[in-house]
Short mmCIF file of C-alpha atoms in Angstrom, two decimals:
data_model
loop_
_atom_site.label_atom_id
_atom_site.label_comp_id
_atom_site.label_asym_id
_atom_site.label_seq_id
_atom_site.Cartn_x
_atom_site.Cartn_y
_atom_site.Cartn_z
CA MET A 1 54.88 44.45 126.83
CA THR A 2 57.45 44.06 129.56
CA SER A 3 60.43 45.95 130.72
CA GLY A 4 63.72 44.20 130.36
CA SER A 5 62.69 42.37 127.18
CA LEU A 6 64.08 42.96 123.71
CA SER A 7 62.06 44.91 121.21
CA PRO A 8 61.46 43.04 117.94
CA SER A 9 61.97 46.23 115.96
CA THR A 10 65.07 47.67 117.62
CA GLY A 11 66.63 44.89 119.65
CA ARG A 12 67.09 47.31 122.56
CA ALA A 13 66.81 46.21 126.15
CA GLY A 14 64.01 47.93 128.03
CA ALA A 15 64.36 50.01 131.14
CA SER A 16 63.82 48.63 134.62
CA SER A 17 60.33 50.15 134.86
CA PRO A 18 57.38 49.49 132.48
CA ARG A 19 57.50 51.62 129.34
CA SER A 20 54.59 53.93 128.62
CA ARG A 21 54.04 52.07 125.38
CA ALA A 22 55.71 48.68 125.38
CA GLU A 23 57.23 48.10 121.95
CA ASP A 24 56.96 44.33 122.16
CA SER A 25 53.46 44.12 123.62
CA LEU A 26 51.00 41.65 122.22
CA ALA A 27 48.32 42.91 119.85
CA LEU A 28 45.44 42.22 122.25
CA LEU A 29 47.12 42.82 125.57
CA GLU A 30 49.17 45.78 124.34
CA GLY A 31 49.42 48.26 127.17
CA LYS A 32 49.18 51.68 125.59
CA HIS A 33 48.29 52.65 129.14
CA SER A 34 50.79 54.54 131.26
CA VAL A 35 50.14 55.74 134.77
CA THR A 36 49.87 59.44 133.96
CA HIS A 37 47.53 62.19 134.97
CA SER A 38 46.47 63.15 131.49
CA GLN A 39 43.00 64.56 131.13
CA SER A 40 41.95 61.60 128.99
CA GLN A 41 43.08 59.08 131.58
CA ILE A 42 41.49 60.95 134.47
CA ALA A 43 38.20 61.30 132.58
CA PHE A 44 38.23 57.60 131.69
CA VAL A 45 38.83 56.48 135.27
CA LEU A 46 36.34 58.91 136.79
CA LEU A 47 33.53 58.20 134.35
CA SER A 48 34.00 54.43 134.50
CA SER A 49 34.23 54.37 138.29
CA VAL A 50 31.16 56.59 138.71
CA ILE A 51 29.10 54.25 136.50
CA TYR A 52 30.46 51.21 138.32
CA GLY A 53 29.92 52.72 141.75
CA THR A 54 26.39 53.92 140.99
CA LEU A 55 25.25 50.55 139.62
CA THR A 56 26.66 48.57 142.51
CA LEU A 57 25.77 50.95 145.35
CA PHE A 58 22.14 51.15 144.26
CA SER A 59 21.95 47.35 144.18
CA ILE A 60 23.62 47.00 147.59
CA PHE A 61 20.85 48.96 149.29
CA ARG A 62 18.32 46.56 147.76
CA HIS A 63 20.35 43.41 148.47
CA GLU A 64 19.27 40.91 151.14
CA PRO A 65 22.35 39.12 152.52
CA TRP A 66 22.14 35.34 152.30
CA CYS A 67 23.38 32.72 154.76
CA ASP A 68 27.12 33.00 154.02
CA GLU A 69 27.01 36.76 154.51
CA ALA A 70 24.88 36.56 157.65
CA ASP A 71 27.10 33.90 159.20
CA ALA A 72 30.19 36.10 158.88
CA TRP A 73 28.39 39.02 160.54
CA LEU A 74 27.03 36.91 163.41
CA THR A 75 30.39 35.21 163.94
CA ALA A 76 32.27 38.52 164.08
CA ARG A 77 29.60 39.93 166.40
CA ASP A 78 29.21 37.09 168.88
CA LEU A 79 32.66 35.49 169.10
CA THR A 80 35.71 36.85 170.86
CA LEU A 81 39.16 36.72 169.30
CA GLY A 82 39.93 33.73 171.52
CA GLN A 83 36.81 31.90 170.35
CA LEU A 84 37.44 32.74 166.70
CA TRP A 85 40.60 30.60 166.38
CA PRO A 86 39.03 27.20 167.17
CA TRP A 87 35.90 28.15 165.19
CA MET A 88 37.98 28.66 162.03
CA HIS A 89 39.11 25.04 162.10
CA HIS A 90 35.47 24.03 161.74
CA ALA A 91 34.52 26.67 159.19
CA GLY A 92 37.57 25.99 157.03
CA THR A 93 38.52 29.61 156.39
CA PRO A 94 41.17 32.07 157.61
CA ALA A 95 40.14 35.05 159.70
CA LEU A 96 40.88 38.29 157.81
CA TRP A 97 37.29 39.03 156.75
CA TYR A 98 36.03 38.39 160.29
CA LEU A 99 38.71 40.68 161.73
CA ILE A 100 37.58 43.41 159.32
CA LEU A 101 33.98 42.98 160.48
CA MET A 102 34.69 42.78 164.21
CA PRO A 103 35.08 46.55 164.80
CA LEU A 104 31.75 47.14 163.06
CA THR A 105 29.91 44.48 165.03
CA LYS A 106 31.49 45.25 168.40
CA LEU A 107 30.62 48.95 168.02
CA ASN A 108 27.01 48.07 167.09
CA PHE A 109 27.12 49.43 163.56
CA PRO A 110 24.03 48.55 161.49
CA TYR A 111 23.95 45.39 159.39
CA ILE A 112 24.21 47.34 156.11
CA SER A 113 27.66 48.58 157.16
CA MET A 114 29.09 45.17 156.25
CA ASN A 115 27.95 45.55 152.65
CA LEU A 116 29.13 49.16 152.50
CA VAL A 117 32.63 48.27 153.71
CA HIS A 118 32.65 45.41 151.21
CA TRP A 119 31.56 47.85 148.49
CA GLY A 120 34.41 50.20 149.43
CA ILE A 121 36.92 47.36 149.00
CA ALA A 122 35.42 46.47 145.62
CA MET A 123 35.49 50.12 144.53
CA ALA A 124 39.19 50.34 145.39
CA THR A 125 39.81 47.24 143.27
CA ALA A 126 37.90 48.68 140.32
CA LEU A 127 39.78 51.99 140.55
CA LEU A 128 43.17 50.25 140.59
CA ILE A 129 42.30 48.15 137.54
CA LEU A 130 40.92 51.13 135.63
CA ALA A 131 43.87 53.37 136.49
CA CYS A 132 46.84 51.00 136.65
CA ALA A 133 46.27 47.75 134.76
CA PRO A 134 48.65 47.48 131.76
CA PHE A 135 45.82 46.59 129.37
CA PRO A 136 43.98 48.68 126.80
CA ARG A 137 40.98 50.58 128.11
CA ILE A 138 38.40 48.35 126.49
CA LEU A 139 39.89 45.34 128.27
CA ARG A 140 40.03 47.13 131.61
CA LEU A 141 36.34 47.95 131.21
CA ALA A 142 35.60 44.32 130.34
CA LEU A 143 37.33 43.21 133.55
CA VAL A 144 35.67 45.72 135.86
CA PHE A 145 32.19 45.22 134.37
CA SER A 146 32.45 41.42 134.26
CA TYR A 147 30.04 39.32 136.29
CA TYR A 148 32.67 38.58 138.89
CA LEU A 149 33.73 42.17 139.65
CA LEU A 150 30.38 43.85 139.01
CA PHE A 151 28.24 41.40 140.99
CA GLU A 152 29.73 38.33 142.65
CA TYR A 153 32.70 39.97 144.41
CA THR A 154 30.96 43.31 145.02
CA ILE A 155 27.28 42.84 145.89
CA ILE A 156 27.66 39.62 147.89
CA ALA A 157 29.69 40.50 150.99
CA ARG A 158 32.19 37.70 151.41
CA ASN A 159 35.89 37.29 152.07
CA TYR A 160 36.58 37.25 148.33
CA ALA A 161 36.57 41.05 147.95
CA PRO A 162 39.70 41.47 150.12
CA LEU A 163 41.23 38.55 148.19
CA VAL A 164 40.59 40.30 144.87
CA LEU A 165 41.97 43.63 146.10
CA LEU A 166 45.13 42.04 147.50
CA LEU A 167 45.73 40.05 144.33
CA VAL A 168 45.44 43.25 142.27
CA LEU A 169 47.89 45.01 144.59
CA ILE A 170 50.34 42.11 144.27
CA ALA A 171 50.03 42.26 140.48
CA MET A 172 50.81 46.00 140.65
CA PHE A 173 53.88 45.64 142.86
CA TYR A 174 55.19 42.29 141.63
CA ARG A 175 57.73 43.98 139.34
CA THR A 176 59.23 45.65 142.44
CA ARG A 177 59.38 42.44 144.45
CA ASN A 178 63.17 42.54 144.71
CA THR A 179 63.37 46.26 145.46
CA ARG A 180 60.32 46.37 147.79
CA PRO A 181 60.24 42.78 149.07
CA ILE A 182 58.83 43.65 152.51
CA LEU A 183 55.73 45.18 150.91
CA VAL A 184 55.18 42.25 148.55
CA GLY A 185 55.75 39.77 151.37
CA PHE A 186 53.22 41.56 153.57
CA LEU A 187 50.64 41.58 150.75
CA LEU A 188 51.16 37.84 150.30
CA LEU A 189 50.69 37.37 154.05
CA LEU A 190 47.35 39.18 153.92
CA LEU A 191 46.27 37.34 150.76
CA ALA A 192 46.91 34.01 152.46
CA SER A 193 44.60 35.07 155.32
CA THR A 194 41.56 35.84 153.16
CA ALA A 195 40.42 32.32 152.23
CA VAL A 196 41.86 28.87 151.56
CA HIS A 197 41.89 29.86 147.90
CA GLY A 198 43.89 32.97 148.78
CA THR A 199 46.37 30.79 150.66
CA ILE A 200 46.78 28.64 147.54
CA ILE A 201 47.24 31.63 145.22
CA ALA A 202 49.69 33.29 147.62
CA GLY A 203 51.71 30.07 147.82
CA ALA A 204 51.86 29.80 144.03
CA ILE A 205 52.99 33.43 143.61
CA LEU A 206 55.56 33.06 146.40
CA GLY A 207 56.86 29.97 144.63
CA ALA A 208 57.16 31.91 141.36
CA TRP A 209 59.06 34.64 143.20
CA GLY A 210 61.40 32.06 144.71
CA LEU A 211 62.08 30.41 141.33
CA ASP A 212 62.81 33.80 139.80
CA VAL A 213 65.17 34.82 142.59
CA PHE A 214 66.99 31.48 142.41
CA HIS A 215 67.37 31.65 138.62
CA HIS A 216 68.66 35.23 138.56
CA HIS A 217 70.76 34.94 141.75
CA GLN A 218 69.04 37.84 143.48
CA TRP A 219 69.18 36.52 147.02
CA THR A 220 69.52 39.53 149.28
CA LYS A 221 68.80 39.96 152.95
CA ARG A 222 65.72 42.08 152.27
CA VAL A 223 64.40 39.63 149.66
CA MET A 224 64.85 36.81 152.15
CA VAL A 225 62.95 38.75 154.81
CA GLY A 226 60.12 39.54 152.37
CA GLY A 227 59.93 35.92 151.30
CA CYS A 228 59.85 34.77 154.92
CA ILE A 229 56.99 37.18 155.67
CA GLY A 230 55.02 35.72 152.75
CA ALA A 231 55.85 32.16 153.80
CA ALA A 232 54.81 32.92 157.39
CA GLY A 233 51.48 34.22 156.09
CA ILE A 234 50.89 31.03 154.11
CA LEU A 235 51.73 28.87 157.11
CA LEU A 236 49.46 31.02 159.28
CA GLY A 237 46.65 30.65 156.74
CA LEU A 238 47.04 26.87 156.78
CA ALA A 239 47.29 26.81 160.58
CA GLN A 240 43.93 28.55 160.82
CA VAL A 241 42.11 25.79 158.96
CA LEU A 242 44.26 22.65 159.44
CA PRO A 243 44.06 20.12 160.89
CA ALA A 244 40.30 19.79 160.94
CA PRO A 245 38.94 18.80 164.37
CA ALA A 246 37.41 15.40 164.90
CA ASP A 247 33.89 16.82 164.73
CA GLY A 248 34.62 19.10 161.74
CA GLN A 249 32.22 19.26 158.83
CA LEU A 250 34.76 18.07 156.23
CA GLN A 251 37.09 15.25 157.17
CA GLY A 252 39.85 13.68 155.11
CA ALA A 253 41.22 14.60 151.71
CA THR A 254 38.50 12.97 149.62
CA LEU A 255 35.39 12.96 151.76
CA ALA A 256 33.50 15.10 149.26
CA ARG A 257 33.78 14.21 145.57
CA HIS A 258 32.51 16.34 142.73
CA PRO A 259 34.17 14.95 139.58
CA TRP A 260 31.84 17.02 137.43
CA ALA A 261 33.57 20.12 138.82
CA VAL A 262 36.26 19.69 136.15
CA ASP A 263 33.68 20.07 133.38
CA TYR A 264 32.09 22.98 135.22
CA VAL A 265 35.41 24.83 135.44
CA LEU A 266 36.25 24.19 131.79
CA ALA A 267 32.85 25.45 130.65
CA THR A 268 32.26 28.44 132.94
CA THR A 269 35.52 30.16 133.94
CA TYR A 270 35.04 32.95 131.41
CA THR A 271 31.30 32.38 130.82
CA PRO A 272 29.67 32.16 134.25
CA ARG A 273 26.29 30.42 134.36
CA PHE A 274 23.81 31.00 137.15
CA ILE A 275 21.00 28.54 137.67
CA SER A 276 19.26 28.17 141.01
CA ASP A 277 18.85 24.64 142.31
CA ASP A 278 15.19 24.65 141.32
CA ASP A 279 15.85 26.39 137.97
CA SER A 280 13.78 29.35 139.18
CA LEU A 281 16.21 31.79 137.61
CA LEU A 282 15.77 30.22 134.19
CA LYS A 283 12.00 30.06 134.58
CA LEU A 284 11.90 33.70 135.62
CA SER A 285 14.06 34.96 132.79
CA GLY A 286 12.77 32.62 130.12
CA ALA A 287 16.38 31.93 129.13
CA HIS A 288 17.26 28.33 128.38
CA LEU A 289 20.68 28.80 126.82
CA ALA A 290 22.48 27.00 129.63
CA GLN A 291 20.36 23.90 129.02
CA ASN A 292 21.19 23.89 125.31
CA PRO A 293 23.99 21.39 124.45
CA TRP A 294 25.17 23.61 121.62
CA PHE A 295 25.60 26.54 124.02
CA TRP A 296 27.36 24.35 126.58
CA TRP A 297 29.93 22.97 124.16
CA SER A 298 30.48 26.34 122.49
CA ALA A 299 31.12 27.92 125.89
CA ARG A 300 33.43 25.09 126.85
CA LEU A 301 35.45 25.47 123.64
CA LEU A 302 35.82 29.20 124.21
CA ASN A 303 36.88 28.69 127.84
CA GLU A 304 39.37 25.97 127.00
CA CYS A 305 40.93 28.08 124.25
CA LEU A 306 41.33 31.03 126.62
CA LEU A 307 42.75 28.89 129.44
CA ILE A 308 45.24 27.26 127.08
CA GLY A 309 46.04 30.61 125.46
CA THR A 310 46.83 32.08 128.88
CA ALA A 311 49.25 29.25 129.56
CA TRP A 312 50.86 29.80 126.14
CA LEU A 313 51.46 33.50 126.86
CA LEU A 314 52.78 32.78 130.36
CA ARG A 315 55.39 30.39 128.94
CA ARG A 316 57.48 33.51 128.30
CA ASN A 317 57.92 33.72 132.08
CA PRO A 318 58.33 30.14 133.39
CA PRO A 319 57.89 31.03 137.11
CA LEU A 320 54.55 32.72 136.35
CA LEU A 321 53.52 29.77 134.18
CA ALA A 322 54.33 27.46 137.10
CA ALA A 323 52.19 29.64 139.40
CA TYR A 324 49.31 29.43 136.91
CA VAL A 325 49.48 25.63 136.62
CA VAL A 326 49.81 25.13 140.38
CA THR A 327 46.91 27.48 141.12
CA LEU A 328 44.65 25.85 138.53
CA ALA A 329 45.46 22.34 139.78
CA ALA A 330 45.12 23.22 143.47
CA LEU A 331 41.84 25.11 143.08
CA MET A 332 40.50 22.28 140.96
CA TYR A 333 41.45 19.85 143.73
CA VAL A 334 39.55 21.93 146.31
CA MET A 335 36.46 22.06 144.10
CA VAL A 336 36.53 18.34 143.30
CA PHE A 337 37.44 16.93 146.72
CA LYS A 338 36.35 19.57 149.24
CA HIS A 339 33.77 22.17 148.30
CA MET A 340 32.64 23.13 144.80
CA GLY A 341 31.56 26.70 145.49
CA TYR A 342 30.36 27.15 141.90
CA GLU A 343 30.85 30.55 140.25
CA ARG A 344 32.36 32.31 143.28
CA HIS A 345 35.24 29.81 143.34
CA VAL A 346 35.58 29.35 139.58
CA GLY A 347 35.91 33.13 139.27
CA LEU A 348 39.14 32.97 141.27
CA ILE A 349 40.74 30.98 138.44
CA TRP A 350 39.65 33.69 136.01
CA LEU A 351 40.99 36.39 138.32
CA THR A 352 44.33 34.67 138.84
CA ALA A 353 44.83 34.31 135.09
CA TRP A 354 44.42 38.07 134.57
CA ALA A 355 46.63 38.92 137.56
CA LEU A 356 49.41 36.74 136.18
CA LEU A 357 49.05 38.34 132.73
CA TRP A 358 49.40 41.71 134.49
CA MET A 359 52.60 40.49 136.12
CA LEU A 360 53.79 39.09 132.79
CA GLN A 361 53.51 42.49 131.13
CA THR A 362 55.38 44.39 133.81
CA ASP A 363 58.02 41.84 134.82
CA PRO A 364 61.52 42.73 133.56
CA HIS A 365 62.38 39.03 133.25
CA THR A 366 59.66 38.21 130.73
CA LYS A 367 61.09 36.96 127.45
CA LEU A 368 60.49 38.56 124.09
CA ALA A 369 57.11 38.04 122.45
CA THR A 370 57.14 35.88 119.33
CA THR A 371 55.22 36.16 116.09
CA MET A 372 53.04 33.28 117.28
CA ASP A 373 52.12 35.30 120.38
CA HIS A 374 50.90 38.14 118.20
CA ILE A 375 48.91 35.73 116.03
CA LEU A 376 47.41 34.09 119.11
CA CYS A 377 46.29 37.43 120.52
CA ARG A 378 44.77 38.55 117.23
CA TRP A 379 42.72 35.36 117.12
CA SER A 380 41.74 35.74 120.77
CA ILE A 381 39.98 39.05 120.18
CA LEU A 382 36.74 37.38 119.09
CA PRO A 383 36.39 34.86 121.96
CA LEU A 384 37.40 37.54 124.48
CA ALA A 385 34.80 39.90 123.08
CA LEU A 386 32.12 37.19 123.19
CA VAL A 387 32.82 36.14 126.76
CA SER A 388 33.11 39.77 127.91
CA ILE A 389 29.73 40.66 126.42
CA TYR A 390 28.18 37.54 127.94
CA SER A 391 29.76 38.15 131.36
CA THR A 392 28.72 41.81 131.47
CA ALA A 393 25.19 40.99 130.32
CA THR A 394 24.96 38.35 133.05
CA ALA A 395 26.17 40.86 135.65
CA ILE A 396 23.61 43.47 134.58
CA TYR A 397 20.86 40.85 134.60
CA MET A 398 21.79 39.72 138.11
CA LEU A 399 21.89 43.33 139.33
CA GLU A 400 18.40 43.83 137.89
CA LEU A 401 17.13 40.69 139.62
CA ASP A 402 18.70 41.76 142.89
CA VAL A 403 16.88 45.09 142.70
CA ARG A 404 13.52 43.71 141.55
CA TYR A 405 13.32 40.58 143.69
CA PRO A 406 14.65 39.43 147.08
CA PHE A 407 18.05 37.76 146.97
CA SER A 408 17.01 36.01 150.18
CA GLY A 409 13.60 35.80 151.81
CA SER A 410 15.19 36.41 155.22
CA ARG A 411 14.40 40.15 155.43
CA GLN A 412 10.72 39.54 154.65
CA ALA A 413 10.51 36.91 157.39
CA ALA A 414 12.37 39.11 159.88
CA ASP A 415 10.13 42.09 159.10
CA TYR A 416 7.07 39.97 159.83
CA LEU A 417 8.50 38.73 163.13
CA LEU A 418 9.35 42.28 164.20
CA SER A 419 6.14 43.93 163.05
CA HIS A 420 3.94 41.33 164.79
CA GLY A 421 5.88 41.18 168.05
CA LEU A 422 6.97 37.60 167.46
CA ALA A 423 10.70 38.39 167.61
CA GLU A 424 10.38 38.87 171.37
CA ARG A 425 9.11 35.32 171.83
CA PRO A 426 11.28 32.18 171.86
CA LEU A 427 12.26 31.09 168.34
CA ALA A 428 13.06 27.63 167.01
CA MET A 429 14.46 26.89 163.57
CA SER A 430 15.18 23.88 161.43
CA ASN A 431 17.48 23.66 158.42
CA ASP A 432 19.64 25.89 160.59
CA ASN A 433 22.08 27.35 158.09
CA PHE A 434 19.32 28.60 155.78
CA CYS A 435 17.32 30.11 158.65
CA GLU A 436 20.37 31.86 160.09
CA PRO A 437 20.09 34.94 157.73
CA ILE A 438 16.98 36.07 159.65
CA LEU A 439 18.93 36.66 162.88
CA PRO A 440 21.00 39.77 162.04
CA TYR A 441 17.73 41.69 161.67
CA LEU A 442 16.59 40.65 165.15
CA GLY A 443 19.32 42.23 167.24
CA ARG A 444 21.18 39.80 169.48
CA LYS A 445 18.40 37.23 169.52
CA MET A 446 19.39 33.63 170.26
CA VAL A 447 17.32 30.83 168.80
CA TYR A 448 16.99 27.10 169.18
CA TYR A 449 18.74 25.37 166.27
CA ALA A 450 17.04 21.99 165.98
CA ASP A 451 19.58 20.42 163.61
CA GLU A 452 22.37 20.90 166.13
CA ASP A 453 20.06 20.69 169.18
CA ARG A 454 21.42 23.88 170.76
CA TYR A 455 20.71 27.56 171.36
CA GLY A 456 22.88 30.09 169.56
CA THR A 457 23.31 32.60 166.75
CA ASN A 458 26.10 31.81 164.29
CA MET A 459 26.78 28.32 162.98
CA LEU A 460 29.40 26.20 164.73
CA TRP A 461 30.10 24.24 161.51
CA THR A 462 30.45 20.90 163.19
CA ASN A 463 29.51 17.73 161.37
CA LYS A 464 26.09 17.84 163.07
CA ILE A 465 24.95 20.37 160.50
CA ASN A 466 25.51 17.82 157.75
CA THR A 467 24.23 14.71 159.52
CA ALA A 468 21.02 15.94 161.15
CA LYS A 469 17.87 14.28 159.75
CA PRO A 470 14.99 16.67 158.94
CA GLU A 471 12.40 14.46 160.63
CA GLU A 472 14.45 14.37 163.81
CA SER A 473 14.82 18.16 163.82
CA ILE A 474 11.08 18.72 163.32
CA THR A 475 10.29 16.29 166.14
CA ARG A 476 12.56 18.25 168.48
CA ILE A 477 10.83 21.51 167.57
CA LEU A 478 7.33 20.08 168.02
CA GLN A 479 8.27 18.73 171.43
CA LYS A 480 9.51 22.15 172.49
CA SER A 481 6.36 23.76 171.11
CA GLN A 482 4.19 21.50 173.25
CA ALA A 483 6.25 22.39 176.30
CA ASP A 484 6.22 26.12 175.50
CA PRO A 485 3.12 27.29 173.58
CA ASN A 486 4.71 30.73 173.02
CA LEU A 487 7.42 29.19 170.82
CA VAL A 488 7.57 30.59 167.27
CA ILE A 489 8.68 28.07 164.65
CA VAL A 490 10.61 29.12 161.55
CA LEU A 491 11.04 26.50 158.82
CA THR A 492 12.18 26.46 155.20
CA SER A 493 9.23 24.35 154.07
CA GLU A 494 5.60 23.87 154.99
CA LEU A 495 4.75 21.18 157.51
CA PRO A 496 2.62 18.26 156.31
CA PRO A 497 -0.95 18.46 157.69
CA GLU A 498 -0.48 15.57 160.10
CA ARG A 499 2.48 17.33 161.74
CA ALA A 500 0.91 20.79 161.77
CA LYS A 501 -1.96 19.88 164.08
CA GLY A 502 -2.40 22.53 166.73
CA LEU A 503 -0.19 24.96 164.79
CA ARG A 504 -1.13 27.97 162.71
CA LEU A 505 0.78 29.10 159.60
CA VAL A 506 1.01 32.88 160.08
CA PHE A 507 3.50 33.76 157.32
CA ASP A 508 5.16 32.19 154.33
CA ASN A 509 7.02 33.34 151.22
CA LEU A 510 7.66 29.83 149.94
CA HIS A 511 6.19 30.54 146.53
CA ASN A 512 8.03 33.81 145.93
CA TYR A 513 11.12 34.09 143.78
CA THR A 514 14.46 34.43 145.56
CA ALA A 515 17.95 34.06 144.11
CA CYS A 516 18.66 31.69 147.03
CA PRO A 517 15.89 29.11 146.64
CA HIS A 518 16.52 27.53 150.06
CA GLU A 519 15.96 30.83 151.89
CA LYS A 520 12.17 30.94 151.82
CA TYR A 521 10.30 30.54 155.06
CA ALA A 522 7.15 29.34 156.78
CA ILE A 523 6.44 30.74 160.25
CA TYR A 524 4.17 28.85 162.67
CA THR A 525 2.73 29.67 166.05
CA ARG A 526 0.60 27.47 168.27
CA ALA A 527 -3.09 28.07 167.69
CA GLY A 528 -4.45 30.59 170.17
CA TYR A 529 -1.03 32.05 171.02
#
């Protein structure tokens, strides 16, 4: 399984690079894979990547970006580099994804280019896993065609795709960390700049590297430089989001509390569940498994066994085990006390577990596998197969929904505004964040955001967005409508009759299905205008 470990059958020490067929590999994770250019390997990678790329690219052209995607595009388009730094302290995220988008937005590339660049990053990740991961082919397929890599981190254009790619690259080069430390340090620097979660994962891996270097007395000048580059990236990632400004949306360590996030993580890391806030997804599909207590506890048992099993395997490499425990605890803290994030954040725990198992297999300092490890992996085949089938089926189902139905109702609303000449008139919106996805379709249009009582495009992410009262926002809009009869009003719900006097509802898709239930709209104009 790893170079530098003793083979149970021969007692020989392995070479410094991974063997083509590791003699001590575990039954399940046994890497019969070697990076060769055999016809079988090339055919496997090409066929798998073509299927993956076709499925995802077709869905991308039918995908309607939701508020988190739109906000990144608008921010990269309308902020300068100087304005981006203070904005990140409010948004709570490092800047790498926005820096990737800035050339596209500044050169006036179309909105779809964001999703295509994101797809290219995801394709690179899939190719690396299919071609280089030290797992059997069936397991590489299960990873690439899981919900997370087939849908969540590919179709939805967020900063997580660069995070996934960088983590895969680090897993590939981790075994060369002491011979190519500058490269590994630079990858850690970039990983720390993708998201707060990337900063956490980079810090845990850097810590594992430091423990390993200390234990094996491998302090060299180049290793020190590589470690300092990684550490500088982690500090830079933290500097971009901390400390939060006085008017930031999340203040203090425990402002938000989601204690149920622990149960959610334990039950969904390997078996992602996707239920819209209004259960529309379940009603549409007719599936009620996630509401069944038997399904919930079965899924939780499977997830807990796999999480514990991962820790058991990683015990053979204590620094990697420490990285796993630190990452799990830190990400759990973020989800409980900061922002839950649901499946897109829980998936990072799943991803980190597999990246660390990749490092475990290729690290020359990993200890010899025991008989218990082999037994554990034989017993893990069934739960892994079950969760892989479930995850892939969920991914295919979500791709189908994304093709058949709008992911967000924003494009429908924008098309109506454009086709009826309303986009040229002044616009006012309430429930700002959920109305924001309409704007990328309208050019460089600025609108009145009633929640924050300002004109703009992208969200500022101050605490006003969380404290604004809906009634107060609607009152502001109605006052502006009386002063300017040409004002077009975009809301995420229908006005009650007593407040809609003098207004005319010209468009709504409130009763249509969307994967984002909050992104359905009602458009009003003043009667006679």
